[in-house]
PDB file of C-alpha atoms and ligand atoms in Angstrom:
ATOM      1  CA  MET O1101      25.004 268.937  78.702  1.00  0.00           C
ATOM      2  CA  ALA O1102      27.795 268.617  76.172  1.00  0.00           C
ATOM      3  CA  PRO O1103      30.767 269.069  78.571  1.00  0.00           C
ATOM      4  CA  TRP O1104      29.380 266.377  80.881  1.00  0.00           C
ATOM      5  CA  GLY O1105      29.056 264.016  77.952  1.00  0.00           C
ATOM      6  CA  ASP O1106      32.670 264.636  77.035  1.00  0.00           C
ATOM      7  CA  ALA O1107      33.781 263.937  80.590  1.00  0.00           C
ATOM      8  CA  LYS O1108      31.874 260.679  80.637  1.00  0.00           C
ATOM      9  CA  LEU O1109      33.429 259.667  77.354  1.00  0.00           C
ATOM     10  CA  PHE O1110      36.852 260.600  78.694  1.00  0.00           C
ATOM     11  CA  PHE O1111      36.466 258.435  81.792  1.00  0.00           C
ATOM     12  CA  CYS O1112      35.082 255.647  79.716  1.00  0.00           C
ATOM     13  CA  ILE O1113      38.157 255.667  77.480  1.00  0.00           C
ATOM     14  CA  LEU O1114      40.404 255.936  80.520  1.00  0.00           C
ATOM     15  CA  PHE O1115      38.669 252.957  82.095  1.00  0.00           C
ATOM     16  CA  ILE O1116      38.959 250.828  78.952  1.00  0.00           C
ATOM     17  CA  THR O1117      42.627 251.752  78.583  1.00  0.00           C
ATOM     18  CA  CYS O1118      43.383 250.764  82.162  1.00  0.00           C
ATOM     19  CA  CYS O1119      41.537 247.469  81.893  1.00  0.00           C
ATOM     20  CA  CYS O1120      43.207 246.482  78.661  1.00  0.00           C
ATOM     21  CA  THR O1121      46.625 247.291  80.064  1.00  0.00           C
ATOM     22  CA  VAL O1122      46.013 245.173  83.157  1.00  0.00           C
ATOM     23  CA  THR O1123      44.650 242.299  81.094  1.00  0.00           C
ATOM     24  CA  LEU O1124      47.627 242.351  78.756  1.00  0.00           C
ATOM     25  CA  ALA O1125      50.061 242.513  81.646  1.00  0.00           C
ATOM     26  CA  GLN O1126      48.546 239.380  83.173  1.00  0.00           C
ATOM     27  CA  VAL O1127      48.957 237.203  80.097  1.00  0.00           C
ATOM     28  CA  PRO O1128      52.409 235.615  80.113  1.00  0.00           C
ATOM     29  CA  MET O1129      54.184 236.047  76.831  1.00  0.00           C
ATOM     30  CA  ASP O1130      54.531 232.471  75.761  1.00  0.00           C
ATOM     31  CA  CYS O1131      52.219 229.857  77.133  1.00  0.00           C
ATOM     32  CA  CYS O1132      52.458 226.247  76.137  1.00  0.00           C
ATOM     33  CA  LEU O1133      49.204 225.568  74.352  1.00  0.00           C
ATOM     34  CA  SER O1134      49.857 221.853  74.219  1.00  0.00           C
ATOM     35  CA  VAL O1135      52.449 219.442  75.517  1.00  0.00           C
ATOM     36  CA  LYS O1136      54.224 216.607  73.841  1.00  0.00           C
ATOM     37  CA  ASN O1137      55.614 213.631  75.729  1.00  0.00           C
ATOM     38  CA  GLN O1138      58.700 213.756  73.581  1.00  0.00           C
ATOM     39  CA  THR O1139      61.773 212.801  75.554  1.00  0.00           C
ATOM     40  CA  ILE O1140      64.916 214.802  74.922  1.00  0.00           C
ATOM     41  CA  SER O1141      68.479 214.100  75.963  1.00  0.00           C
ATOM     42  CA  GLN O1142      69.126 215.974  79.181  1.00  0.00           C
ATOM     43  CA  ARG O1143      72.529 216.973  77.824  1.00  0.00           C
ATOM     44  CA  LEU O1144      70.757 219.289  75.376  1.00  0.00           C
ATOM     45  CA  VAL O1145      68.736 221.092  78.033  1.00  0.00           C
ATOM     46  CA  ALA O1146      70.119 224.279  79.551  1.00  0.00           C
ATOM     47  CA  ASN O1147      67.129 225.540  81.475  1.00  0.00           C
ATOM     48  CA  TYR O1148      63.510 224.916  82.332  1.00  0.00           C
ATOM     49  CA  HIS O1149      60.463 226.849  83.475  1.00  0.00           C
ATOM     50  CA  ARG O1150      57.307 225.641  85.063  1.00  0.00           C
ATOM     51  CA  GLN O1151      53.978 226.751  83.741  1.00  0.00           C
ATOM     52  CA  ALA O1152      51.059 226.507  86.131  1.00  0.00           C
ATOM     53  CA  SER O1153      47.537 226.361  84.868  1.00  0.00           C
ATOM     54  CA  GLY O1154      45.232 229.210  85.837  1.00  0.00           C
ATOM     55  CA  GLN O1155      47.809 232.001  85.593  1.00  0.00           C
ATOM     56  CA  GLY O1156      46.856 233.140  82.139  1.00  0.00           C
ATOM     57  CA  CYS O1157      47.841 229.801  80.684  1.00  0.00           C
ATOM     58  CA  THR O1158      45.259 227.067  80.319  1.00  0.00           C
ATOM     59  CA  LEU O1159      47.643 224.203  80.893  1.00  0.00           C
ATOM     60  CA  ALA O1160      50.142 222.947  83.442  1.00  0.00           C
ATOM     61  CA  ALA O1161      53.383 222.186  81.666  1.00  0.00           C
ATOM     62  CA  THR O1162      57.135 222.216  81.921  1.00  0.00           C
ATOM     63  CA  ILE O1163      59.051 224.242  79.369  1.00  0.00           C
ATOM     64  CA  LEU O1164      62.479 222.852  78.584  1.00  0.00           C
ATOM     65  CA  VAL O1165      64.916 225.299  77.019  1.00  0.00           C
ATOM     66  CA  THR O1166      67.722 223.747  74.993  1.00  0.00           C
ATOM     67  CA  ARG O1167      71.247 225.092  74.744  1.00  0.00           C
ATOM     68  CA  SER O1168      70.332 226.582  71.381  1.00  0.00           C
ATOM     69  CA  ASP O1169      67.373 228.398  73.000  1.00  0.00           C
ATOM     70  CA  PHE O1170      64.701 226.160  71.549  1.00  0.00           C
ATOM     71  CA  LYS O1171      61.659 225.792  73.775  1.00  0.00           C
ATOM     72  CA  LEU O1172      59.890 222.510  74.239  1.00  0.00           C
ATOM     73  CA  CYS O1173      56.562 222.037  75.991  1.00  0.00           C
ATOM     74  CA  VAL O1174      56.475 218.775  77.890  1.00  0.00           C
ATOM     75  CA  PRO O1175      54.061 217.322  80.468  1.00  0.00           C
ATOM     76  CA  ALA O1176      54.546 218.590  84.029  1.00  0.00           C
ATOM     77  CA  GLY O1177      54.184 215.255  85.795  1.00  0.00           C
ATOM     78  CA  GLU O1178      56.292 212.785  83.808  1.00  0.00           C
ATOM     79  CA  PRO O1179      59.122 211.067  85.732  1.00  0.00           C
ATOM     80  CA  TRP O1180      61.605 211.649  82.907  1.00  0.00           C
ATOM     81  CA  VAL O1181      60.840 215.394  83.114  1.00  0.00           C
ATOM     82  CA  PHE O1182      61.732 215.402  86.830  1.00  0.00           C
ATOM     83  CA  ASN O1183      65.033 213.751  85.980  1.00  0.00           C
ATOM     84  CA  VAL O1184      65.801 216.416  83.378  1.00  0.00           C
ATOM     85  CA  MET O1185      64.871 219.142  85.872  1.00  0.00           C
ATOM     86  CA  LYS O1186      67.143 217.609  88.516  1.00  0.00           C
ATOM     87  CA  HIS O1187      69.951 217.463  85.976  1.00  0.00           C
ATOM     88  CA  VAL O1188      69.436 221.106  85.019  1.00  0.00           C
ATOM     89  CA  ASP O1189      69.431 222.130  88.695  1.00  0.00           C
ATOM     90  CA  SER O1190      72.859 220.610  89.257  1.00  0.00           C
ATOM     91  CA  LEU O1191      74.122 221.952  85.938  1.00  0.00           C
ATOM     92  CA  ARG O1192      73.015 225.467  86.875  1.00  0.00           C
ATOM     93  CA  LYS O1193      74.707 225.162  90.258  1.00  0.00           C
ATOM     94  CA  HIS O1194      77.907 223.984  88.608  1.00  0.00           C
ATOM     95  CA  CYS O1195      77.836 226.763  86.018  1.00  0.00           C
ATOM     96  CA  LYS O1196      77.247 229.443  88.623  1.00  0.00           C
ATOM     97  CA  LYS O1197      80.338 228.216  90.460  1.00  0.00           C
ATOM     98  CA  VAL O1198      82.508 228.310  87.328  1.00  0.00           C
ATOM     99  CA  LYS O1199      80.983 231.645  86.240  1.00  0.00           C
ATOM    100  CA  TYR O1200      79.299 230.114  83.175  1.00  0.00           C
ATOM    101  CA  GLN O1201      82.621 229.260  81.587  1.00  0.00           C
ATOM    102  CA  GLY O1202      83.393 226.048  79.758  1.00  0.00           C
ATOM    103  CA  ILE O1203      81.731 223.824  77.216  1.00  0.00           C
ATOM    104  CA  ARG O1204      79.373 222.243  79.772  1.00  0.00           C
ATOM    105  CA  CYS O1205      77.772 225.641  80.359  1.00  0.00           C
ATOM    106  CA  THR O1206      77.052 226.503  76.737  1.00  0.00           C
ATOM    107  CA  GLY O1207      73.630 228.103  76.613  1.00  0.00           C
ATOM    108  CA  VAL O1208      73.244 228.158  80.394  1.00  0.00           C
ATOM    109  CA  LYS O1209      72.392 231.684  81.472  1.00  0.00           C
ATOM    110  CA  PRO O1210      72.380 233.332  84.875  1.00  0.00           C
ATOM    111  CA  GLU O1211      68.836 233.852  86.097  1.00  0.00           C
TER     112      GLU O1211
HETATM  113  C1  NAG M1731      55.976 209.502  78.232  1.00  0.00           C
HETATM  114  O1  NAG M1731      57.238 209.042  77.811  1.00  0.00           O
HETATM  115  C2  NAG M1731      57.928 208.258  78.780  1.00  0.00           C
HETATM  116  C3  NAG M1731      59.322 207.934  78.226  1.00  0.00           C
HETATM  117  O2  NAG M1731      59.269 207.529  76.899  1.00  0.00           O
HETATM  118  C4  NAG M1731      57.116 206.991  79.058  1.00  0.00           C
HETATM  119  O3  NAG M1731      57.772 206.214  80.014  1.00  0.00           O
HETATM  120  C5  NAG M1731      55.742 207.414  79.587  1.00  0.00           C
HETATM  121  O4  NAG M1731      54.929 206.269  79.784  1.00  0.00           O
HETATM  122  C6  NAG M1731      55.078 208.356  78.603  1.00  0.00           C
HETATM  123  N1  NAG M1731      53.831 208.845  79.196  1.00  0.00           N
HETATM  124  C7  NAG M1731      52.670 208.928  78.538  1.00  0.00           C
HETATM  125  C8  NAG M1731      51.525 209.499  79.301  1.00  0.00           C
HETATM  126  O5  NAG M1731      52.562 208.566  77.368  1.00  0.00           O
END
């Protein structure tokens, strides 16, 4: 009886290990836990990410990344956020063309 018990224990541990690994892998590293409708000058923003709700994060948000790599959680649906995103899109396009050289591309990184 003892060997069988050991095998069951082994598979149990294996199962738990697998599940925990999968669970951890599915949780994005930094979720916005709250958003703040705090406007920021678009000149300071170098990048943005979108956070959808229901993918490990509880909240839909837009994450603005400043040139000094500071992350800001802002609401996903605010008109001013769309304007910042549009600005960043054209900035990124410009910086790709000039190979991320120049003062305008400070903090802008290739994706
Ligand atoms: C968020 O801020 C913008 C700009 O200040 C303002 O126009 C908008 O009404 C605000 N939205 C909310 C939900 O407070």
